[in-house]
Tab-separated table of C-alpha atoms and ligand atoms in Angstrom:
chain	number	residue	atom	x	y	z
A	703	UNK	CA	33.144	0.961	30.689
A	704	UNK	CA	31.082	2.794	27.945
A	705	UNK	CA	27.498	0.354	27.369
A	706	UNK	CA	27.600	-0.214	23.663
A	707	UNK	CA	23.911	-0.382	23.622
A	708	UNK	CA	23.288	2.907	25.409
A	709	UNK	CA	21.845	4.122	22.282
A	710	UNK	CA	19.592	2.137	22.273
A	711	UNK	CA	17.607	3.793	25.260
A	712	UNK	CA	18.263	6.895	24.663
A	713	UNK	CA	17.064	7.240	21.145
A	714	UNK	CA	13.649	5.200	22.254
A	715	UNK	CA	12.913	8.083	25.240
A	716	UNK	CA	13.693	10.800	23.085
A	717	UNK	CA	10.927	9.445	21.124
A	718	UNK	CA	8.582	8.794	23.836
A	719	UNK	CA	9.428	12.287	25.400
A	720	UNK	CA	8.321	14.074	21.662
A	721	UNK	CA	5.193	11.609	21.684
A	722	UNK	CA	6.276	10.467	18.329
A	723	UNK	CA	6.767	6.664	19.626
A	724	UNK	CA	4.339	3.897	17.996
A	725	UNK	CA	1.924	3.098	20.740
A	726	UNK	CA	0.547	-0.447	19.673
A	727	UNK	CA	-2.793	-1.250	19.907
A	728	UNK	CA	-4.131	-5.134	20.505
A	729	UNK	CA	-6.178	-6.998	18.084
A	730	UNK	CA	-7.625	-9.622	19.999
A	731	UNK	CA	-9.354	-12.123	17.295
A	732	UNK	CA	-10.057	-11.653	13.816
A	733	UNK	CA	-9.892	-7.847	11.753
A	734	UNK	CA	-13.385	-7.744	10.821
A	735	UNK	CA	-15.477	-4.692	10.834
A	736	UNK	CA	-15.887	-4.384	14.472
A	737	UNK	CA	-13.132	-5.803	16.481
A	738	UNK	CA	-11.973	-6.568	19.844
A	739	UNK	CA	-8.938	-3.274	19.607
A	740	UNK	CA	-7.559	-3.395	23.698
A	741	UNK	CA	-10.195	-5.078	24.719
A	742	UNK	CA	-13.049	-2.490	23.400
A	743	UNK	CA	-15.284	-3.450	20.529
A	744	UNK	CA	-15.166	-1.423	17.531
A	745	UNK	CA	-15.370	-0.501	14.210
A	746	UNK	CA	-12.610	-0.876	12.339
A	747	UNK	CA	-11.970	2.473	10.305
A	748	UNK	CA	-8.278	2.054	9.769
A	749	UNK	CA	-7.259	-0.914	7.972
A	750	UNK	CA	-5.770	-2.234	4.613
A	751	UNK	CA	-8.258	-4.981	4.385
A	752	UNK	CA	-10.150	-3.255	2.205
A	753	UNK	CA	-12.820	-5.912	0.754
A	754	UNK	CA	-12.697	-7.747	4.123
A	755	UNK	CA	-11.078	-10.991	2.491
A	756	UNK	CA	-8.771	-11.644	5.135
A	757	UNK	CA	-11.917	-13.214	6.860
A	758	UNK	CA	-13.849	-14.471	3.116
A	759	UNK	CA	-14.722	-18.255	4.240
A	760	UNK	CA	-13.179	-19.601	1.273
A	761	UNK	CA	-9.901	-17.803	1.818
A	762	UNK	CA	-9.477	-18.911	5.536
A	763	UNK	CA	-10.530	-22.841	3.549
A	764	UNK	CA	-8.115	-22.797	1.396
A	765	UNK	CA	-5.216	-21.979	4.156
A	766	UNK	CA	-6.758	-24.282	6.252
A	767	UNK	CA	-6.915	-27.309	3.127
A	768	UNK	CA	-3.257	-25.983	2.656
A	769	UNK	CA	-1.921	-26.737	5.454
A	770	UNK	CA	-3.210	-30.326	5.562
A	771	UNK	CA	-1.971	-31.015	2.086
A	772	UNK	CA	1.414	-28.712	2.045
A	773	UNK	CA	2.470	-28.533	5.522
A	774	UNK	CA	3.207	-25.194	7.549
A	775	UNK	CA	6.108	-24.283	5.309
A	776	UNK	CA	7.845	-24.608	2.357
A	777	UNK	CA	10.982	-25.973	3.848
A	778	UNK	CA	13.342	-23.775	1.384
A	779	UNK	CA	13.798	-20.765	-0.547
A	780	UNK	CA	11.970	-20.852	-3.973
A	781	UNK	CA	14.941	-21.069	-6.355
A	782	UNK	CA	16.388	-24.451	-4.050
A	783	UNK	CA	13.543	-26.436	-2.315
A	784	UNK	CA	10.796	-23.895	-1.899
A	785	UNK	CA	8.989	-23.582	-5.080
A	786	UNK	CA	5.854	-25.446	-4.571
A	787	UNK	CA	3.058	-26.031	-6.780
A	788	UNK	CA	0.651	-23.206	-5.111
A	789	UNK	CA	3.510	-20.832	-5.820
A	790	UNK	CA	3.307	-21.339	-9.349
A	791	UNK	CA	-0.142	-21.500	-9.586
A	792	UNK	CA	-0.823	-18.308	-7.768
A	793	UNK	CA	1.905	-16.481	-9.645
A	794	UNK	CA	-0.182	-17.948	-13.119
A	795	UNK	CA	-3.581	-16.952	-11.872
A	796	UNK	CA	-2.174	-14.086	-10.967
A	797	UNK	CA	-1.135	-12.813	-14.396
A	798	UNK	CA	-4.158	-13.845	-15.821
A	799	UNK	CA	-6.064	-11.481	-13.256
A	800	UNK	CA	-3.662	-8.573	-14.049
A	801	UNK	CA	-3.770	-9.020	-17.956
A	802	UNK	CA	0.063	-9.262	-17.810
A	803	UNK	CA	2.354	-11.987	-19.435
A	804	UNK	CA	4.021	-13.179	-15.878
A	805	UNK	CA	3.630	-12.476	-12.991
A	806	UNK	CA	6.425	-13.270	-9.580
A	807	UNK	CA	5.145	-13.562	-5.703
A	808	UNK	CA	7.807	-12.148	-3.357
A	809	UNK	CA	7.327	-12.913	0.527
A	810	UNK	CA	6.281	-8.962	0.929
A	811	UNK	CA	5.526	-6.134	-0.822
A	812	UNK	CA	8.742	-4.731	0.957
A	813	UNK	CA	10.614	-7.577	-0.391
A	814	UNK	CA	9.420	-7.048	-3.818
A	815	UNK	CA	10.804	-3.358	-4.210
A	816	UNK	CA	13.786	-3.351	-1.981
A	817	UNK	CA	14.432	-6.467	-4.294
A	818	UNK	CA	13.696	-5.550	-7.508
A	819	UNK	CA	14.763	-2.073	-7.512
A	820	UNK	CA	18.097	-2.431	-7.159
A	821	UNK	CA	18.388	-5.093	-10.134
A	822	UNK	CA	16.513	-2.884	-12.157
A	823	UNK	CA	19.430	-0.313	-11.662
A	824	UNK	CA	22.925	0.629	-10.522
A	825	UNK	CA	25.421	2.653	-11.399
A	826	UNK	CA	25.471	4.733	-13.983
A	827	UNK	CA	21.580	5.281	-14.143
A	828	UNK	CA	19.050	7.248	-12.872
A	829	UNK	CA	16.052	6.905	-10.443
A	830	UNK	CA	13.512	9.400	-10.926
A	831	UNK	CA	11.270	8.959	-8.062
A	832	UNK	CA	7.625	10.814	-6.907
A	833	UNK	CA	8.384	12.821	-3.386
A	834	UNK	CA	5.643	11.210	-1.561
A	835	UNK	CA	6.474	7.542	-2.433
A	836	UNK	CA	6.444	4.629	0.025
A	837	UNK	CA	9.854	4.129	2.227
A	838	UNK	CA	10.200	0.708	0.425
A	839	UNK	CA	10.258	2.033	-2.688
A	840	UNK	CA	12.947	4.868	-0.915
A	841	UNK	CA	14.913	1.523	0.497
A	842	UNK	CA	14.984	-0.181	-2.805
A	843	UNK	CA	16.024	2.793	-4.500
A	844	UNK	CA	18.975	3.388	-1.576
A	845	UNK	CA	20.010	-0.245	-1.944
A	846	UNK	CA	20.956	0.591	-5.709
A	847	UNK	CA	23.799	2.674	-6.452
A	848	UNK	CA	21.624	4.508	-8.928
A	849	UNK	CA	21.675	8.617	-8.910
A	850	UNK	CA	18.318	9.855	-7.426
A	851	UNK	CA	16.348	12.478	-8.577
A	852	UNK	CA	12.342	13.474	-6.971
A	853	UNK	CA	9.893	15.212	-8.735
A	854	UNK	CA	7.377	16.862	-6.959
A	855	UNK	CA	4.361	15.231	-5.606
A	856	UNK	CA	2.067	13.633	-8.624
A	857	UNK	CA	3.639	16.263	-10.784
A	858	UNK	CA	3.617	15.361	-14.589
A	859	UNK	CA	5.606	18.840	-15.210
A	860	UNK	CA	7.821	18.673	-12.621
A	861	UNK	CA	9.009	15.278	-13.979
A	862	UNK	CA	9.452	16.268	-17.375
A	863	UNK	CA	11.459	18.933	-16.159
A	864	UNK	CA	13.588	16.201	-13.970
A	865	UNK	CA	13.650	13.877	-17.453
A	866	UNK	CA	14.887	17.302	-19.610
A	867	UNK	CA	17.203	17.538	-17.482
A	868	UNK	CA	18.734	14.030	-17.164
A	869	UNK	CA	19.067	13.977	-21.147
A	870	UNK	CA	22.021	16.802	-20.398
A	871	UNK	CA	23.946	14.413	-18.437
A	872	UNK	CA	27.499	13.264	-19.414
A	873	UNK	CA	28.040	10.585	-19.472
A	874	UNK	CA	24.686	9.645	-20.591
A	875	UNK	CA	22.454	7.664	-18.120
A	876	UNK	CA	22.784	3.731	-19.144
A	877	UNK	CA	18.890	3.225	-17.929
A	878	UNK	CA	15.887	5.714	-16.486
A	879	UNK	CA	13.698	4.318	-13.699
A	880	UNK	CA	10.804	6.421	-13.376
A	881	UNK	CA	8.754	5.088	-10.392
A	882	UNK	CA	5.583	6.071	-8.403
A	883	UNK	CA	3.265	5.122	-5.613
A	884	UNK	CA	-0.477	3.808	-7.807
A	885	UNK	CA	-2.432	5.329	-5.093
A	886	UNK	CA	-0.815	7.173	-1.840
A	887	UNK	CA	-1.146	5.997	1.419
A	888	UNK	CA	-1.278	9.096	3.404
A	889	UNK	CA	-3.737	11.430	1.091
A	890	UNK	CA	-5.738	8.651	-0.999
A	891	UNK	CA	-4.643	10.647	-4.280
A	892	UNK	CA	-3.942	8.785	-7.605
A	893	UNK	CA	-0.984	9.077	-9.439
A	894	UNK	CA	-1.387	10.766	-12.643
A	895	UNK	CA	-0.344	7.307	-14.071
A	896	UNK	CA	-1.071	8.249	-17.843
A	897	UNK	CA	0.759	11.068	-18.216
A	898	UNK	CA	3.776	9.114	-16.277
A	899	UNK	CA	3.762	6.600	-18.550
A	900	UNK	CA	3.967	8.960	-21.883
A	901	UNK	CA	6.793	11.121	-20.250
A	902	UNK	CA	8.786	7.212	-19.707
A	903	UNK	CA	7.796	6.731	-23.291
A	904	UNK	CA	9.226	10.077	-25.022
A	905	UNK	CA	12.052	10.236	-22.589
A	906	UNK	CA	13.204	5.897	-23.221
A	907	UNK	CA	12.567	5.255	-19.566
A	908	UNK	CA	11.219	2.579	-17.764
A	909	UNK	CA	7.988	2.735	-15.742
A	910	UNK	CA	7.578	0.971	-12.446
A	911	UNK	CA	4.411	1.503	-9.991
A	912	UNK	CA	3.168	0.532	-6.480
A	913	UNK	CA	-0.020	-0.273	-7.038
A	914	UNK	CA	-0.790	-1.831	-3.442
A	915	UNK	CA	-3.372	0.635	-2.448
A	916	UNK	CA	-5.068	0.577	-6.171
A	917	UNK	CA	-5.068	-3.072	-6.232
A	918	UNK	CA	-9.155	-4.647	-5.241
A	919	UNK	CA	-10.019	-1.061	-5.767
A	920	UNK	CA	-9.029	0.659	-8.431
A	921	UNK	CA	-10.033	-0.633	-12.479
A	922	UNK	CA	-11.669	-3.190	-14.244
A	923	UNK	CA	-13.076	-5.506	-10.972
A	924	UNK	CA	-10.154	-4.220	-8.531
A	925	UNK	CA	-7.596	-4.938	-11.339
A	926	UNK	CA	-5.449	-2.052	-10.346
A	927	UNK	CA	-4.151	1.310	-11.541
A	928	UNK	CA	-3.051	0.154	-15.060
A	929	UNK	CA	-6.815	-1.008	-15.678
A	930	UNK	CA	-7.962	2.603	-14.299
A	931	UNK	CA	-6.210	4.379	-16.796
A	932	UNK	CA	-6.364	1.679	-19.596
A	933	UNK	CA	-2.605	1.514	-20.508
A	934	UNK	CA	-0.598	-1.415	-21.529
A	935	UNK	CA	1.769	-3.158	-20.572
A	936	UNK	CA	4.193	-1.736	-23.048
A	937	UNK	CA	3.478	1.776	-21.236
A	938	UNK	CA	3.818	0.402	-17.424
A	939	UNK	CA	6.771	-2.231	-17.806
A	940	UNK	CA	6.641	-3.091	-13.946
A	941	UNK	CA	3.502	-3.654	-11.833
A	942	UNK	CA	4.576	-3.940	-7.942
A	943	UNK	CA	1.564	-4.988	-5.518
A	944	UNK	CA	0.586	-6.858	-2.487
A	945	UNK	CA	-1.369	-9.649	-1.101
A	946	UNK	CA	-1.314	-7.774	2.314
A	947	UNK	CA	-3.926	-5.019	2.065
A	948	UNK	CA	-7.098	-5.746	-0.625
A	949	UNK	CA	-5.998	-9.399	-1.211
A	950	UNK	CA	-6.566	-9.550	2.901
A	951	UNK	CA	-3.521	-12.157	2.762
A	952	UNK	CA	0.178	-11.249	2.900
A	953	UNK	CA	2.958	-11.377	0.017
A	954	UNK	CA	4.465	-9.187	-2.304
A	955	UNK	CA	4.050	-9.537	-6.091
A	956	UNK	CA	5.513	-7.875	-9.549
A	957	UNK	CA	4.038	-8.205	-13.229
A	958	UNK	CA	5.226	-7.347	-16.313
A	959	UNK	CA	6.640	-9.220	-19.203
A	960	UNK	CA	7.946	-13.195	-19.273
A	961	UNK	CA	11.625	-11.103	-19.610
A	962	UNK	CA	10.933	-9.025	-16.174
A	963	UNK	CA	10.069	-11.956	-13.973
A	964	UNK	CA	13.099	-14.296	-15.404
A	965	UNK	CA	15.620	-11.646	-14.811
A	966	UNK	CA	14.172	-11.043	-10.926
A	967	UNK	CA	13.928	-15.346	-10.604
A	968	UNK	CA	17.427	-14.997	-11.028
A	969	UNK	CA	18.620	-11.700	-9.838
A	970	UNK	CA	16.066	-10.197	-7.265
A	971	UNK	CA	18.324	-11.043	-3.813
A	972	UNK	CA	15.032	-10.776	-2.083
A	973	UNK	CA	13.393	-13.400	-3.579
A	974	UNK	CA	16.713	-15.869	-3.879
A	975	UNK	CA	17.803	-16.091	-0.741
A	976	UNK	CA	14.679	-15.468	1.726
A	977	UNK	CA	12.277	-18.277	2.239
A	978	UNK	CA	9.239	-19.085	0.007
A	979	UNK	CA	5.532	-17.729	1.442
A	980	UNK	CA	4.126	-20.908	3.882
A	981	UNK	CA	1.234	-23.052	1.500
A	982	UNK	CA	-1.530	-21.389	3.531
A	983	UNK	CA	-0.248	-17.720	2.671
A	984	UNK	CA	-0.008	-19.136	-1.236
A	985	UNK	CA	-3.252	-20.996	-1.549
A	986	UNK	CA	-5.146	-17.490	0.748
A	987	UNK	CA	-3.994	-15.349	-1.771
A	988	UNK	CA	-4.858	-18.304	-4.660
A	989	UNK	CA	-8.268	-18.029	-3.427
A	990	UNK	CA	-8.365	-14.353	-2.735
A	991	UNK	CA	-7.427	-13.915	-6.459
A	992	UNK	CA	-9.996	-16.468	-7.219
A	993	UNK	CA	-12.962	-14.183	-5.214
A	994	UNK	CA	-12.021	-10.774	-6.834
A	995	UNK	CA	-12.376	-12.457	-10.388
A	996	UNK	CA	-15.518	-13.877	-9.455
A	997	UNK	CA	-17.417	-11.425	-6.357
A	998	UNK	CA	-17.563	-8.560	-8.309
A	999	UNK	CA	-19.707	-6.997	-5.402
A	1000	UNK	CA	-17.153	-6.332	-2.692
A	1001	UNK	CA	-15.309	-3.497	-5.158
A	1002	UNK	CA	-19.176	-1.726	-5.953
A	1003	UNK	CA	-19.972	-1.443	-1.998
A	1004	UNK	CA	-16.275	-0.189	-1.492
A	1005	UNK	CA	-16.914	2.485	-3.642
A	1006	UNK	CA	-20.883	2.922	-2.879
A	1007	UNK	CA	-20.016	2.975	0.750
A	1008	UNK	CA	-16.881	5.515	-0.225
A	1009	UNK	CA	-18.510	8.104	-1.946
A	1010	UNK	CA	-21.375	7.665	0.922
A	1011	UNK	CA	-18.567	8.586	3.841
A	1012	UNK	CA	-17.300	11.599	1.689
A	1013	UNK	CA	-19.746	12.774	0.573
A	1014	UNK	CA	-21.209	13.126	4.328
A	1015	UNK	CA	-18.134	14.336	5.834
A	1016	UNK	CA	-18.022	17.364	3.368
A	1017	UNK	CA	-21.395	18.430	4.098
A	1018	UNK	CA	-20.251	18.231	7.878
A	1019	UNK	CA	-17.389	20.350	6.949
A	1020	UNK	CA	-14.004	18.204	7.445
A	1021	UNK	CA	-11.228	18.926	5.235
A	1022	UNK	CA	-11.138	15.757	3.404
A	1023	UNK	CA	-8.290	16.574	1.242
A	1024	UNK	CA	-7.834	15.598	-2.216
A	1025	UNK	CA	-8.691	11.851	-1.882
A	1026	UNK	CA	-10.198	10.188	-5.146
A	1027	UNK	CA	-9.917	6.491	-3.262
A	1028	UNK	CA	-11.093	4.873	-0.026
A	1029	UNK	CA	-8.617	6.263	1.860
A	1030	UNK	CA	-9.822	9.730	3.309
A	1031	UNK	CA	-7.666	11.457	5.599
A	1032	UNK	CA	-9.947	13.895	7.830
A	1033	UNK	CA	-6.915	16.932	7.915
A	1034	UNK	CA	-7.603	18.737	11.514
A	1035	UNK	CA	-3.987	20.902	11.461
A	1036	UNK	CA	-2.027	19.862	15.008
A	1037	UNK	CA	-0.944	16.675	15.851
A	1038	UNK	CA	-2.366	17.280	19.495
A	1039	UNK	CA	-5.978	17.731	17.713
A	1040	UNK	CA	-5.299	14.730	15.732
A	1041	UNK	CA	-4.615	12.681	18.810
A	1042	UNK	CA	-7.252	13.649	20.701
A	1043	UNK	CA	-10.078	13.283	17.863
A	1044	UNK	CA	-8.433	9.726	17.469
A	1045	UNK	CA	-9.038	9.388	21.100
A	1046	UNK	CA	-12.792	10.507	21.588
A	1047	UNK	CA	-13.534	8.375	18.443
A	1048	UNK	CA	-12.443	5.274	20.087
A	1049	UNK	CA	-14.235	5.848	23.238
A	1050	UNK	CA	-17.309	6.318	21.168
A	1051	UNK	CA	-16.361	2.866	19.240
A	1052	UNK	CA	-14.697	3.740	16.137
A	1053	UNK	CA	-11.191	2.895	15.387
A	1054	UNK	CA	-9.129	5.392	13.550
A	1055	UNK	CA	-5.591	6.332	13.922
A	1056	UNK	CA	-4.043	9.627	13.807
A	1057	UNK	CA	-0.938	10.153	11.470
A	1058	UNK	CA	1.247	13.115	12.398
A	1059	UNK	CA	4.497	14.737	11.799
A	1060	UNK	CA	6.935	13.813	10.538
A	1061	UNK	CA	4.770	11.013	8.724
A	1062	UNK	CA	2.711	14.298	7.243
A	1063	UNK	CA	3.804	18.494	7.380
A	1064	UNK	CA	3.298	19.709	11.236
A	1065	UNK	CA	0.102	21.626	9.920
A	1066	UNK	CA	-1.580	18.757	8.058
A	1067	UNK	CA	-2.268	16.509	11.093
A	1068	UNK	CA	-5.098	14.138	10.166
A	1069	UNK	CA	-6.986	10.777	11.108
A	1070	UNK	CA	-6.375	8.245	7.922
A	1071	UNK	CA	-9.603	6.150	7.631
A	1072	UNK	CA	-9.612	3.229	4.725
A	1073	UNK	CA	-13.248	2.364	3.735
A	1074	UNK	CA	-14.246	-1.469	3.952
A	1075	UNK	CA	-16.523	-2.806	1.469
A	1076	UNK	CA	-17.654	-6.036	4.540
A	1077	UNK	CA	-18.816	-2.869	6.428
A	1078	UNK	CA	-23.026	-2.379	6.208
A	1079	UNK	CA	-24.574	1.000	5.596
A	1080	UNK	CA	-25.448	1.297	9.348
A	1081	UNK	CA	-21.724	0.853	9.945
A	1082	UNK	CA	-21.059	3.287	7.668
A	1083	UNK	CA	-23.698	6.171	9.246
A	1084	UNK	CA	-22.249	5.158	12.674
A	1085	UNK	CA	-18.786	5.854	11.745
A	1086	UNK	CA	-19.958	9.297	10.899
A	1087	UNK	CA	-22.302	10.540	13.528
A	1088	UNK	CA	-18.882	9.166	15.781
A	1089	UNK	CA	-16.913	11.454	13.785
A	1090	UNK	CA	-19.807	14.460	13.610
A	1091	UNK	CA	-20.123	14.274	17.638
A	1092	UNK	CA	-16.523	13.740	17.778
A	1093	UNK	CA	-15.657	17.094	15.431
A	1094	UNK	CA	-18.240	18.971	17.678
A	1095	UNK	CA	-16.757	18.279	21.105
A	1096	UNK	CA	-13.022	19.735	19.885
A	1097	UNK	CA	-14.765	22.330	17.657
A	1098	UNK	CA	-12.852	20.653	14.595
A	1099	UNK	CA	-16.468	21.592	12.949
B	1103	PMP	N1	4.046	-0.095	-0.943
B	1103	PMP	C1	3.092	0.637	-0.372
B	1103	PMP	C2	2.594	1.858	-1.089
B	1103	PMP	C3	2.570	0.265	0.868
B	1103	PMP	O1	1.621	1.004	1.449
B	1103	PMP	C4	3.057	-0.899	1.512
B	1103	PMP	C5	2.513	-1.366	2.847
B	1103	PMP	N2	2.518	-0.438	3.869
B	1103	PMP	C6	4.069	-1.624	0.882
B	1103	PMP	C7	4.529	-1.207	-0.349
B	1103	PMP	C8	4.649	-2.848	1.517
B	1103	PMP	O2	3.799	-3.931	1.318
B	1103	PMP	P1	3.818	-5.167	2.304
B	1103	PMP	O3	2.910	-4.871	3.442
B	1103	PMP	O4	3.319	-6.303	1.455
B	1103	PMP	O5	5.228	-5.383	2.718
């Protein structure tokens, strides 16, 4: 007889035969700027924790406090059992921080747009989407029976072309979902959020962005994208974010108006029937919140220490791309030279992954570093003399 599961092998050593299987590396103790990564000690070039609050003393305190007032879980899903006071309270802080009206906390970012999305619309509509956005927003997106349409990469024309377009359809779309990546993961460009926003407006559609690499980075204190470009909430009707990457927590989260997060407590699937974050995740990201309002200094050193790394990897002559954000992709061409830079940086104690095909084109190979404002200057200047020696040795520079 046949195995069912044969698959299942197959598939994995085709991807281990092309090299293009996830190799994981271990993270023994805490992610701080230099870490124990397989039992080396590093410095961590390659993570989302961009102000280094995942380790803040009063956001490990108030998981800790959590846990011997709330209990390891919630016991429930929020709309049953599960809706605890930190829940609320974070979600209320939360709007306050973002300027919005309300704001909902979903159990992921993941969970928040292959939740939403989907509510937002269905048949009969249209999705008009940014090529390089994240594959949760693609999942969401799938998981509605909207049409699709992509507009090419951070391209205000292009979508105003897919918009013109969508106003000849018959029978006319019901609703227009126009939605975009804040800041993108793999090139550390910004969407050009303004110009979004007034094609949405002229065309009557509805703007939705992923702001979880903007968010402790980006605007007014680390307020996000909509702060960088000043808009309102009238102009960006859904905020999407996480507690996973600058928050240093975990947890997805949405803002927008008090009408937006009482149609998703009722409707986002996601949210209704999965189980509410555990009181230390809700009172971390409480206190998180809490630090970025009030430690104003971990977004400056982000961005003093960013501009530092560019500006030095320039002068060595790396193609840093077109980042404007902490994430700077060092573009070497082949995945093989990728690998191998990513290689020789560890063994001279920096950690930085390579991201290849088919994550990026074949030719734009690169290492993705994310800056990290707990890192000190000397940190900084280490990281790259390892990548100057490092470029040297494969003739990259
Ligand atoms: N959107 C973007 C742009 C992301 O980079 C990520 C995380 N990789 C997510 C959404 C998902 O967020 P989370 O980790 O909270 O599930």
């Amino acid at each position: 007889m046949r195995d069912p599961t044969s698959f299942l092998r197959t598939e994995y050593d085709e991807l281990v035969h092309a090299d293009l299987d996830w190799k994981l590396r271990l993270l023994a103790g805490p992610s701080t700027p230099w870490s124990i990564v397989d039992g080396k000690k590093v410095l961590m070039f390659c993570s989302n924790n961009y102000l280094g609050l995942s380790n803040h003393p009063a956001v490990k305190e108030a998981a800790m406090e959590a846990i011997r007032t709330h209990g390891a879980g919630s016991g429930s899903v929020r709309p049953i059992a599960g809706n605890m006071d930190l829940h609320m309270e974070l979600e209320r802080r939360l709007a306050q921080f973002k300027g919005a009206e309300a704001s909902l906390v979903y159990q992921t970012g993941f969970a928040a747009n292959s939740g939403l999305i989907p509510q937002l619309v269905g048949e009969g509509d249209l999705v008009v989407s940014d090529e390089l956005n994240h594959g949760s927003i693609i999942d969401g997106v799938r998981l509605s029976r909207a049409e699709r349409a992509v507009y090419k990469h951070a391209d205000p024309g292009d979508l105003e072309r897919v918009l013109d377009a969508s106003e000849q359809h018959s029978p006319a779309y019901r609703r227009i979902l126009i939605i975009t990546d804040g800041v993108f993961s793999m090139d550390g460009d910004i969407a050009p959020l303004d110009k979004v926003s007034a094609l949405g407006a002229t065309h009557g559609a509805m703007v939705y962005v992923d702001d979880a690499h903007g968010e402790g980075v980006l605007g007014e204190g680390g307020r996000g994208i909509v702060s960088h470009f000043h808009l309102s909430r009238d102009q960006v009707q859904v905020e999407m974010g996480t507690f996973s990457k600058a928050f240093g927590v975990v947890g997805g989260h949405v803002s927008g108006s008090r009408d937006l997060v009482n149609f998703a407590y009722n409707k986002s699937r996601t949210w209704l029937l999965s189980g509410s974050a555990p009181p230390a995740v809700a009172a971390a990201c409480l206190a998180a919140v809490d630090v970025l309002e009030h430690e104003t200094d971990h977004v400056r050193r982000l961005w003093e220490h960013t501009r530092r790394f560019k500006r030095a990897m320039a002068d060595l002559g790396f193609d840093i791309g077109r980042s404007e954000t902490p994430i700077t992709p060092i573009i070497v061409g082949e995945s093989s030279v990728a690998k191998r830079l990513s290689q020789r940086l560890f063994e001279l104690g920096l950690f930085a992954l390579p991201i290849v095909f088919p994550m990026v084109a074949k030719d734009r190979a690169r290492i993705r570093t994310i800056m990290n404002a707990a890192l000190t200057v000397e940190d900084v200047d280490f990281a790259i003399s390892a990548f100057e020696t490092a470029g040297k040795e494969l003739s990259i520079i």
